[in-house]
Structure formats: structure tokens, C-alpha cells
């Protein structure tokens, strides 16, 4: 019985590391975030951190997996068995909830930077792993939108535009939101303050 408790404690610590990593990487990027900062935020030593994850790369990838899994899972849930138009509406309606945590939004943006830097610095495997997470999200959206490439591009492109405008901190009354808010007047009233969407 004691072993199960210890295993659960390690699972909880691992979960804490992923949550802390999202915050730290969001604020410092992959290169600028130390494992010491993540360990400090969790309240564990670095040696213990490395008992949970083999290295910084594994921590980042676990956080990236979490980020994209949450979006993909929520999109899948709300679009199940819907026609493409209704699926697009349903996924668009839950998007503000996925943007409620600004650190998650900034972490997502850091994922893209980390992939580009990894490619440029000769680590294409790391970049590929990050890109694959994006592809899994794109594939789900693509299927739910009737495998229509133009519709998928429009949906994902609008999501990225929203992410950029939120990351840059444009207030709701700024002209960059005019077109989108005209079509979706309640968007910024919900959770749309920064999160981990695509």
C-alpha cells in the first residue's frame, strides 16, 4: 500500500512539473528557462526533477503534449458527430475557454519558436516532435471540418491570428479586433485572455 502512495506522490509531482514548466517556458522560452527555475516553482530539487524526467527536452515535450492534448481533446469532445459547419461553430465557441490562461497561450507561442530554433541549430528531431503535436491538432480539426483543406486553413489561421493578438496584449477595444468581434461579439467577454489554443 505504501508503494502505491509513493507512486501517486511521484505522479502528482510529475504533474506539478508539467504545470510549472508551462509557466516557466511561457515566460522564458526553451533556451532561457533553466531546470532549476522549474524545480524551484514545483518545490523539488533538481536531482529529484531528473528522476521524474530525463532532461529539459523531455520536460518541454511533456508540457507541449499537455498543451496540445487539452485543445485537441476539447475540440474532439464538442465536435463529436456534428456536421462540419456545426463542428466549426462548436470548436470556435469553446476556444475562449481554452484561452483563459495567458501562460498557456505564451507557452504555445514558445513551442513554435522552440521548433524553429531547434531546426536552425541542428536538432531536427526535437523540431519534428513539436511539429507532430501541431499536426495531430490540425488533423483532428481537418477531419471534423469534413476534410476540407480551405475550411481547415481558415479555422486554424483565425486561431493563430487570435493567439497573436492576445499574446501582444491588444485590448478588446483596439481596431485589430473589429472584424472578429463584429462576427463574435462575446469572444473577449469569456475566457479569451490568453491560453493554449491553435
JSON list of C-alpha atoms in Angstrom, two decimals:
[
{"chain": "A", "resi": 1, "resn": "UNK", "atom": "CA", "xyz": [0.00, 0.00, 0.00]},
{"chain": "A", "resi": 2, "resn": "UNK", "atom": "CA", "xyz": [2.82, 2.39, 0.83]},
{"chain": "A", "resi": 3, "resn": "UNK", "atom": "CA", "xyz": [4.24, 1.84, -2.65]},
{"chain": "A", "resi": 4, "resn": "UNK", "atom": "CA", "xyz": [1.01, 2.94, -4.32]},
{"chain": "A", "resi": 5, "resn": "UNK", "atom": "CA", "xyz": [1.04, 6.11, -2.21]},
{"chain": "A", "resi": 6, "resn": "UNK", "atom": "CA", "xyz": [4.65, 6.78, -3.21]},
{"chain": "A", "resi": 7, "resn": "UNK", "atom": "CA", "xyz": [3.84, 6.17, -6.87]},
{"chain": "A", "resi": 8, "resn": "UNK", "atom": "CA", "xyz": [0.88, 8.51, -6.63]},
{"chain": "A", "resi": 9, "resn": "UNK", "atom": "CA", "xyz": [3.08, 11.12, -5.00]},
{"chain": "A", "resi": 10, "resn": "UNK", "atom": "CA", "xyz": [5.54, 10.84, -7.90]},
{"chain": "A", "resi": 11, "resn": "UNK", "atom": "CA", "xyz": [2.63, 11.15, -10.35]},
{"chain": "A", "resi": 12, "resn": "UNK", "atom": "CA", "xyz": [1.46, 14.28, -8.56]},
{"chain": "A", "resi": 13, "resn": "UNK", "atom": "CA", "xyz": [5.00, 15.69, -8.63]},
{"chain": "A", "resi": 14, "resn": "UNK", "atom": "CA", "xyz": [5.28, 14.88, -12.34]},
{"chain": "A", "resi": 15, "resn": "UNK", "atom": "CA", "xyz": [2.00, 16.71, -12.92]},
{"chain": "A", "resi": 16, "resn": "UNK", "atom": "CA", "xyz": [3.34, 19.63, -10.91]},
{"chain": "A", "resi": 17, "resn": "UNK", "atom": "CA", "xyz": [6.47, 19.72, -13.06]},
{"chain": "A", "resi": 18, "resn": "UNK", "atom": "CA", "xyz": [4.39, 19.87, -16.25]},
{"chain": "A", "resi": 19, "resn": "UNK", "atom": "CA", "xyz": [2.26, 22.73, -14.87]},
{"chain": "A", "resi": 20, "resn": "UNK", "atom": "CA", "xyz": [5.36, 24.60, -13.66]},
{"chain": "A", "resi": 21, "resn": "UNK", "atom": "CA", "xyz": [7.15, 24.01, -16.97]},
{"chain": "A", "resi": 22, "resn": "UNK", "atom": "CA", "xyz": [4.29, 25.56, -18.93]},
{"chain": "A", "resi": 23, "resn": "UNK", "atom": "CA", "xyz": [4.59, 28.72, -16.82]},
{"chain": "A", "resi": 24, "resn": "UNK", "atom": "CA", "xyz": [8.39, 28.89, -16.86]},
{"chain": "A", "resi": 25, "resn": "UNK", "atom": "CA", "xyz": [8.78, 28.10, -20.57]},
{"chain": "A", "resi": 26, "resn": "UNK", "atom": "CA", "xyz": [5.97, 30.55, -21.39]},
{"chain": "A", "resi": 27, "resn": "UNK", "atom": "CA", "xyz": [7.87, 33.33, -19.70]},
{"chain": "A", "resi": 28, "resn": "UNK", "atom": "CA", "xyz": [11.45, 32.42, -20.61]},
{"chain": "A", "resi": 29, "resn": "UNK", "atom": "CA", "xyz": [11.31, 30.29, -23.75]},
{"chain": "A", "resi": 30, "resn": "UNK", "atom": "CA", "xyz": [13.08, 26.99, -24.14]},
{"chain": "A", "resi": 31, "resn": "UNK", "atom": "CA", "xyz": [16.64, 28.32, -24.18]},
{"chain": "A", "resi": 32, "resn": "UNK", "atom": "CA", "xyz": [16.02, 30.92, -21.48]},
{"chain": "A", "resi": 33, "resn": "UNK", "atom": "CA", "xyz": [14.39, 28.59, -18.94]},
{"chain": "A", "resi": 34, "resn": "UNK", "atom": "CA", "xyz": [16.51, 26.61, -16.55]},
{"chain": "A", "resi": 35, "resn": "UNK", "atom": "CA", "xyz": [15.51, 23.33, -14.99]},
{"chain": "A", "resi": 36, "resn": "UNK", "atom": "CA", "xyz": [16.45, 24.99, -11.68]},
{"chain": "A", "resi": 37, "resn": "UNK", "atom": "CA", "xyz": [13.62, 27.52, -12.21]},
{"chain": "A", "resi": 38, "resn": "UNK", "atom": "CA", "xyz": [11.15, 24.72, -12.91]},
{"chain": "A", "resi": 39, "resn": "UNK", "atom": "CA", "xyz": [12.32, 22.74, -9.86]},
{"chain": "A", "resi": 40, "resn": "UNK", "atom": "CA", "xyz": [12.04, 25.87, -7.69]},
{"chain": "A", "resi": 41, "resn": "UNK", "atom": "CA", "xyz": [8.48, 26.54, -8.88]},
{"chain": "A", "resi": 42, "resn": "UNK", "atom": "CA", "xyz": [7.49, 22.94, -8.10]},
{"chain": "A", "resi": 43, "resn": "UNK", "atom": "CA", "xyz": [9.35, 22.92, -4.80]},
{"chain": "A", "resi": 44, "resn": "UNK", "atom": "CA", "xyz": [11.65, 19.99, -5.57]},
{"chain": "A", "resi": 45, "resn": "UNK", "atom": "CA", "xyz": [15.39, 19.64, -6.03]},
{"chain": "A", "resi": 46, "resn": "UNK", "atom": "CA", "xyz": [16.92, 19.39, -9.49]},
{"chain": "A", "resi": 47, "resn": "UNK", "atom": "CA", "xyz": [18.10, 15.83, -8.82]},
{"chain": "A", "resi": 48, "resn": "UNK", "atom": "CA", "xyz": [14.51, 14.87, -7.98]},
{"chain": "A", "resi": 49, "resn": "UNK", "atom": "CA", "xyz": [13.28, 16.66, -11.11]},
{"chain": "A", "resi": 50, "resn": "UNK", "atom": "CA", "xyz": [15.61, 14.48, -13.16]},
{"chain": "A", "resi": 51, "resn": "UNK", "atom": "CA", "xyz": [14.22, 11.37, -11.53]},
{"chain": "A", "resi": 52, "resn": "UNK", "atom": "CA", "xyz": [10.85, 12.39, -12.96]},
{"chain": "A", "resi": 53, "resn": "UNK", "atom": "CA", "xyz": [12.10, 13.49, -16.40]},
{"chain": "A", "resi": 54, "resn": "UNK", "atom": "CA", "xyz": [15.43, 12.60, -18.03]},
{"chain": "A", "resi": 55, "resn": "UNK", "atom": "CA", "xyz": [16.20, 16.13, -19.23]},
{"chain": "A", "resi": 56, "resn": "UNK", "atom": "CA", "xyz": [14.87, 19.60, -20.05]},
{"chain": "A", "resi": 57, "resn": "UNK", "atom": "CA", "xyz": [13.84, 18.49, -23.51]},
{"chain": "A", "resi": 58, "resn": "UNK", "atom": "CA", "xyz": [11.58, 15.77, -22.07]},
{"chain": "A", "resi": 59, "resn": "UNK", "atom": "CA", "xyz": [10.01, 18.30, -19.72]},
{"chain": "A", "resi": 60, "resn": "UNK", "atom": "CA", "xyz": [9.32, 20.69, -22.59]},
{"chain": "A", "resi": 61, "resn": "UNK", "atom": "CA", "xyz": [7.86, 17.95, -24.75]},
{"chain": "A", "resi": 62, "resn": "UNK", "atom": "CA", "xyz": [5.61, 16.74, -21.91]},
{"chain": "A", "resi": 63, "resn": "UNK", "atom": "CA", "xyz": [4.35, 20.30, -21.46]},
{"chain": "A", "resi": 64, "resn": "UNK", "atom": "CA", "xyz": [3.84, 20.67, -25.22]},
{"chain": "A", "resi": 65, "resn": "UNK", "atom": "CA", "xyz": [1.95, 17.37, -25.31]},
{"chain": "A", "resi": 66, "resn": "UNK", "atom": "CA", "xyz": [-0.27, 18.56, -22.46]},
{"chain": "A", "resi": 67, "resn": "UNK", "atom": "CA", "xyz": [-0.97, 21.85, -24.17]},
{"chain": "A", "resi": 68, "resn": "UNK", "atom": "CA", "xyz": [-1.99, 20.36, -27.50]},
{"chain": "A", "resi": 69, "resn": "UNK", "atom": "CA", "xyz": [-3.82, 17.39, -25.95]},
{"chain": "A", "resi": 70, "resn": "UNK", "atom": "CA", "xyz": [-6.05, 19.74, -23.98]},
{"chain": "A", "resi": 71, "resn": "UNK", "atom": "CA", "xyz": [-7.03, 21.67, -27.09]},
{"chain": "A", "resi": 72, "resn": "UNK", "atom": "CA", "xyz": [-7.47, 18.56, -29.22]},
{"chain": "A", "resi": 73, "resn": "UNK", "atom": "CA", "xyz": [-9.47, 16.81, -26.50]},
{"chain": "A", "resi": 74, "resn": "UNK", "atom": "CA", "xyz": [-11.85, 19.71, -26.02]},
{"chain": "A", "resi": 75, "resn": "UNK", "atom": "CA", "xyz": [-12.30, 20.19, -29.77]},
{"chain": "A", "resi": 76, "resn": "UNK", "atom": "CA", "xyz": [-12.98, 16.47, -30.20]},
{"chain": "A", "resi": 77, "resn": "UNK", "atom": "CA", "xyz": [-15.50, 16.46, -27.37]},
{"chain": "A", "resi": 78, "resn": "UNK", "atom": "CA", "xyz": [-17.59, 19.37, -28.64]},
{"chain": "A", "resi": 79, "resn": "UNK", "atom": "CA", "xyz": [-17.48, 18.43, -32.33]},
{"chain": "A", "resi": 80, "resn": "UNK", "atom": "CA", "xyz": [-18.31, 14.72, -31.99]},
{"chain": "A", "resi": 81, "resn": "UNK", "atom": "CA", "xyz": [-20.92, 13.59, -34.57]},
{"chain": "A", "resi": 82, "resn": "UNK", "atom": "CA", "xyz": [-21.54, 17.13, -35.85]},
{"chain": "A", "resi": 83, "resn": "UNK", "atom": "CA", "xyz": [-21.73, 18.29, -39.43]},
{"chain": "A", "resi": 84, "resn": "UNK", "atom": "CA", "xyz": [-18.64, 20.32, -40.47]},
{"chain": "A", "resi": 85, "resn": "UNK", "atom": "CA", "xyz": [-20.31, 23.73, -40.17]},
{"chain": "A", "resi": 86, "resn": "UNK", "atom": "CA", "xyz": [-21.68, 22.89, -36.73]},
{"chain": "A", "resi": 87, "resn": "UNK", "atom": "CA", "xyz": [-18.32, 21.41, -35.71]},
{"chain": "A", "resi": 88, "resn": "UNK", "atom": "CA", "xyz": [-16.56, 24.65, -36.67]},
{"chain": "A", "resi": 89, "resn": "UNK", "atom": "CA", "xyz": [-19.06, 26.64, -34.62]},
{"chain": "A", "resi": 90, "resn": "UNK", "atom": "CA", "xyz": [-18.75, 24.31, -31.62]},
{"chain": "A", "resi": 91, "resn": "UNK", "atom": "CA", "xyz": [-14.94, 24.38, -31.64]},
{"chain": "A", "resi": 92, "resn": "UNK", "atom": "CA", "xyz": [-14.97, 28.15, -32.10]},
{"chain": "A", "resi": 93, "resn": "UNK", "atom": "CA", "xyz": [-17.37, 28.56, -29.19]},
{"chain": "A", "resi": 94, "resn": "UNK", "atom": "CA", "xyz": [-15.12, 26.69, -26.74]},
{"chain": "A", "resi": 95, "resn": "UNK", "atom": "CA", "xyz": [-11.99, 28.43, -27.89]},
{"chain": "A", "resi": 96, "resn": "UNK", "atom": "CA", "xyz": [-12.28, 31.30, -25.36]},
{"chain": "A", "resi": 97, "resn": "UNK", "atom": "CA", "xyz": [-12.26, 28.73, -22.54]},
{"chain": "A", "resi": 98, "resn": "UNK", "atom": "CA", "xyz": [-9.01, 27.33, -23.92]},
{"chain": "A", "resi": 99, "resn": "UNK", "atom": "CA", "xyz": [-7.52, 30.82, -23.86]},
{"chain": "A", "resi": 100, "resn": "UNK", "atom": "CA", "xyz": [-8.29, 31.62, -20.23]},
{"chain": "A", "resi": 101, "resn": "UNK", "atom": "CA", "xyz": [-4.71, 31.05, -19.02]},
{"chain": "A", "resi": 102, "resn": "UNK", "atom": "CA", "xyz": [-2.23, 33.53, -20.52]},
{"chain": "A", "resi": 103, "resn": "UNK", "atom": "CA", "xyz": [0.77, 31.36, -19.63]},
{"chain": "A", "resi": 104, "resn": "UNK", "atom": "CA", "xyz": [-0.67, 28.56, -21.75]},
{"chain": "A", "resi": 105, "resn": "UNK", "atom": "CA", "xyz": [-1.04, 30.91, -24.71]},
{"chain": "A", "resi": 106, "resn": "UNK", "atom": "CA", "xyz": [2.51, 32.16, -24.36]},
{"chain": "A", "resi": 107, "resn": "UNK", "atom": "CA", "xyz": [3.79, 28.62, -23.94]},
{"chain": "A", "resi": 108, "resn": "UNK", "atom": "CA", "xyz": [2.10, 27.66, -27.20]},
{"chain": "A", "resi": 109, "resn": "UNK", "atom": "CA", "xyz": [3.86, 30.53, -28.94]},
{"chain": "A", "resi": 110, "resn": "UNK", "atom": "CA", "xyz": [7.14, 29.35, -27.40]},
{"chain": "A", "resi": 111, "resn": "UNK", "atom": "CA", "xyz": [6.52, 25.90, -28.89]},
{"chain": "A", "resi": 112, "resn": "UNK", "atom": "CA", "xyz": [6.70, 27.39, -32.39]},
{"chain": "A", "resi": 113, "resn": "UNK", "atom": "CA", "xyz": [9.86, 29.32, -31.59]},
{"chain": "A", "resi": 114, "resn": "UNK", "atom": "CA", "xyz": [11.49, 26.26, -30.00]},
{"chain": "A", "resi": 115, "resn": "UNK", "atom": "CA", "xyz": [10.82, 24.19, -33.12]},
{"chain": "A", "resi": 116, "resn": "UNK", "atom": "CA", "xyz": [12.30, 26.86, -35.40]},
{"chain": "A", "resi": 117, "resn": "UNK", "atom": "CA", "xyz": [15.38, 27.33, -33.20]},
{"chain": "A", "resi": 118, "resn": "UNK", "atom": "CA", "xyz": [15.89, 23.57, -32.94]},
{"chain": "A", "resi": 119, "resn": "UNK", "atom": "CA", "xyz": [15.84, 23.26, -36.73]},
{"chain": "A", "resi": 120, "resn": "UNK", "atom": "CA", "xyz": [18.25, 26.17, -37.12]},
{"chain": "A", "resi": 121, "resn": "UNK", "atom": "CA", "xyz": [20.64, 24.82, -34.50]},
{"chain": "A", "resi": 122, "resn": "UNK", "atom": "CA", "xyz": [20.82, 21.30, -35.91]},
{"chain": "A", "resi": 123, "resn": "UNK", "atom": "CA", "xyz": [18.26, 19.46, -33.76]},
{"chain": "A", "resi": 124, "resn": "UNK", "atom": "CA", "xyz": [15.62, 18.50, -36.33]},
{"chain": "A", "resi": 125, "resn": "UNK", "atom": "CA", "xyz": [14.35, 15.60, -34.18]},
{"chain": "A", "resi": 126, "resn": "UNK", "atom": "CA", "xyz": [13.21, 17.98, -31.43]},
{"chain": "A", "resi": 127, "resn": "UNK", "atom": "CA", "xyz": [11.58, 20.27, -34.01]},
{"chain": "A", "resi": 128, "resn": "UNK", "atom": "CA", "xyz": [9.84, 17.27, -35.59]},
{"chain": "A", "resi": 129, "resn": "UNK", "atom": "CA", "xyz": [8.42, 16.16, -32.23]},
{"chain": "A", "resi": 130, "resn": "UNK", "atom": "CA", "xyz": [6.96, 19.62, -31.60]},
{"chain": "A", "resi": 131, "resn": "UNK", "atom": "CA", "xyz": [5.57, 19.83, -35.14]},
{"chain": "A", "resi": 132, "resn": "UNK", "atom": "CA", "xyz": [3.93, 16.42, -34.80]},
{"chain": "A", "resi": 133, "resn": "UNK", "atom": "CA", "xyz": [1.88, 17.73, -31.88]},
{"chain": "A", "resi": 134, "resn": "UNK", "atom": "CA", "xyz": [0.59, 20.55, -34.09]},
{"chain": "A", "resi": 135, "resn": "UNK", "atom": "CA", "xyz": [-0.15, 18.09, -36.89]},
{"chain": "A", "resi": 136, "resn": "UNK", "atom": "CA", "xyz": [-2.26, 15.95, -34.54]},
{"chain": "A", "resi": 137, "resn": "UNK", "atom": "CA", "xyz": [-4.36, 19.01, -33.71]},
{"chain": "A", "resi": 138, "resn": "UNK", "atom": "CA", "xyz": [-4.59, 20.04, -37.37]},
{"chain": "A", "resi": 139, "resn": "UNK", "atom": "CA", "xyz": [-5.64, 16.51, -38.35]},
{"chain": "A", "resi": 140, "resn": "UNK", "atom": "CA", "xyz": [-8.50, 16.45, -35.84]},
{"chain": "A", "resi": 141, "resn": "UNK", "atom": "CA", "xyz": [-9.78, 19.84, -36.95]},
{"chain": "A", "resi": 142, "resn": "UNK", "atom": "CA", "xyz": [-9.38, 18.85, -40.59]},
{"chain": "A", "resi": 143, "resn": "UNK", "atom": "CA", "xyz": [-11.47, 15.69, -40.13]},
{"chain": "A", "resi": 144, "resn": "UNK", "atom": "CA", "xyz": [-14.13, 17.45, -38.08]},
{"chain": "A", "resi": 145, "resn": "UNK", "atom": "CA", "xyz": [-14.41, 20.10, -40.79]},
{"chain": "A", "resi": 146, "resn": "UNK", "atom": "CA", "xyz": [-15.16, 17.49, -43.43]},
{"chain": "A", "resi": 147, "resn": "UNK", "atom": "CA", "xyz": [-11.55, 17.08, -44.61]},
{"chain": "A", "resi": 148, "resn": "UNK", "atom": "CA", "xyz": [-11.90, 20.45, -46.36]},
{"chain": "A", "resi": 149, "resn": "UNK", "atom": "CA", "xyz": [-8.42, 21.96, -46.62]},
{"chain": "A", "resi": 150, "resn": "UNK", "atom": "CA", "xyz": [-9.63, 25.53, -47.21]},
{"chain": "A", "resi": 151, "resn": "UNK", "atom": "CA", "xyz": [-12.00, 25.39, -44.24]},
{"chain": "A", "resi": 152, "resn": "UNK", "atom": "CA", "xyz": [-9.26, 23.89, -42.04]},
{"chain": "A", "resi": 153, "resn": "UNK", "atom": "CA", "xyz": [-6.76, 26.55, -43.09]},
{"chain": "A", "resi": 154, "resn": "UNK", "atom": "CA", "xyz": [-9.30, 29.28, -42.37]},
{"chain": "A", "resi": 155, "resn": "UNK", "atom": "CA", "xyz": [-10.17, 27.88, -38.93]},
{"chain": "A", "resi": 156, "resn": "UNK", "atom": "CA", "xyz": [-6.55, 27.30, -37.88]},
{"chain": "A", "resi": 157, "resn": "UNK", "atom": "CA", "xyz": [-5.41, 30.60, -39.40]},
{"chain": "A", "resi": 158, "resn": "UNK", "atom": "CA", "xyz": [-8.04, 32.54, -37.49]},
{"chain": "A", "resi": 159, "resn": "UNK", "atom": "CA", "xyz": [-7.00, 30.73, -34.31]},
{"chain": "A", "resi": 160, "resn": "UNK", "atom": "CA", "xyz": [-3.39, 31.77, -34.87]},
{"chain": "A", "resi": 161, "resn": "UNK", "atom": "CA", "xyz": [-4.42, 35.37, -35.53]},
{"chain": "A", "resi": 162, "resn": "UNK", "atom": "CA", "xyz": [-6.38, 35.38, -32.28]},
{"chain": "A", "resi": 163, "resn": "UNK", "atom": "CA", "xyz": [-3.39, 33.91, -30.45]},
{"chain": "A", "resi": 164, "resn": "UNK", "atom": "CA", "xyz": [-1.04, 36.57, -31.80]},
{"chain": "A", "resi": 165, "resn": "UNK", "atom": "CA", "xyz": [-3.39, 39.44, -30.95]},
{"chain": "A", "resi": 166, "resn": "UNK", "atom": "CA", "xyz": [-3.91, 38.08, -27.44]},
{"chain": "A", "resi": 167, "resn": "UNK", "atom": "CA", "xyz": [-0.19, 37.45, -26.93]},
{"chain": "A", "resi": 168, "resn": "UNK", "atom": "CA", "xyz": [0.55, 41.01, -27.99]},
{"chain": "A", "resi": 169, "resn": "UNK", "atom": "CA", "xyz": [-1.99, 42.21, -25.44]},
{"chain": "A", "resi": 170, "resn": "UNK", "atom": "CA", "xyz": [-4.31, 44.19, -27.68]},
{"chain": "A", "resi": 171, "resn": "UNK", "atom": "CA", "xyz": [-7.24, 45.46, -25.59]},
{"chain": "A", "resi": 172, "resn": "UNK", "atom": "CA", "xyz": [-10.77, 44.50, -26.67]},
{"chain": "A", "resi": 173, "resn": "UNK", "atom": "CA", "xyz": [-11.49, 48.00, -27.99]},
{"chain": "A", "resi": 174, "resn": "UNK", "atom": "CA", "xyz": [-8.45, 48.05, -30.30]},
{"chain": "A", "resi": 175, "resn": "UNK", "atom": "CA", "xyz": [-9.20, 48.18, -34.03]},
{"chain": "A", "resi": 176, "resn": "UNK", "atom": "CA", "xyz": [-7.35, 44.86, -34.67]},
{"chain": "A", "resi": 177, "resn": "UNK", "atom": "CA", "xyz": [-10.33, 43.06, -33.07]},
{"chain": "A", "resi": 178, "resn": "UNK", "atom": "CA", "xyz": [-13.03, 44.93, -35.01]},
{"chain": "A", "resi": 179, "resn": "UNK", "atom": "CA", "xyz": [-13.76, 42.35, -37.70]},
{"chain": "A", "resi": 180, "resn": "UNK", "atom": "CA", "xyz": [-13.62, 39.35, -35.42]},
{"chain": "A", "resi": 181, "resn": "UNK", "atom": "CA", "xyz": [-15.67, 40.93, -32.64]},
{"chain": "A", "resi": 182, "resn": "UNK", "atom": "CA", "xyz": [-18.25, 42.07, -35.16]},
{"chain": "A", "resi": 183, "resn": "UNK", "atom": "CA", "xyz": [-18.85, 38.39, -36.02]},
{"chain": "A", "resi": 184, "resn": "UNK", "atom": "CA", "xyz": [-18.28, 37.11, -32.43]},
{"chain": "A", "resi": 185, "resn": "UNK", "atom": "CA", "xyz": [-19.21, 39.94, -30.05]},
{"chain": "A", "resi": 186, "resn": "UNK", "atom": "CA", "xyz": [-18.90, 37.89, -26.84]},
{"chain": "A", "resi": 187, "resn": "UNK", "atom": "CA", "xyz": [-15.48, 36.38, -27.58]},
{"chain": "A", "resi": 188, "resn": "UNK", "atom": "CA", "xyz": [-13.37, 38.60, -25.31]},
{"chain": "A", "resi": 189, "resn": "UNK", "atom": "CA", "xyz": [-16.03, 38.57, -22.59]},
{"chain": "A", "resi": 190, "resn": "UNK", "atom": "CA", "xyz": [-15.32, 34.87, -21.98]},
{"chain": "A", "resi": 191, "resn": "UNK", "atom": "CA", "xyz": [-12.00, 33.30, -21.27]},
{"chain": "A", "resi": 192, "resn": "UNK", "atom": "CA", "xyz": [-10.19, 34.83, -24.23]},
{"chain": "A", "resi": 193, "resn": "UNK", "atom": "CA", "xyz": [-7.36, 36.40, -22.28]},
{"chain": "A", "resi": 194, "resn": "UNK", "atom": "CA", "xyz": [-4.57, 34.10, -23.34]},
{"chain": "A", "resi": 195, "resn": "UNK", "atom": "CA", "xyz": [-4.28, 30.32, -23.41]},
{"chain": "A", "resi": 196, "resn": "UNK", "atom": "CA", "xyz": [-3.14, 27.28, -25.26]},
{"chain": "A", "resi": 197, "resn": "UNK", "atom": "CA", "xyz": [-5.21, 27.25, -28.43]},
{"chain": "A", "resi": 198, "resn": "UNK", "atom": "CA", "xyz": [-4.36, 26.69, -32.04]}
]
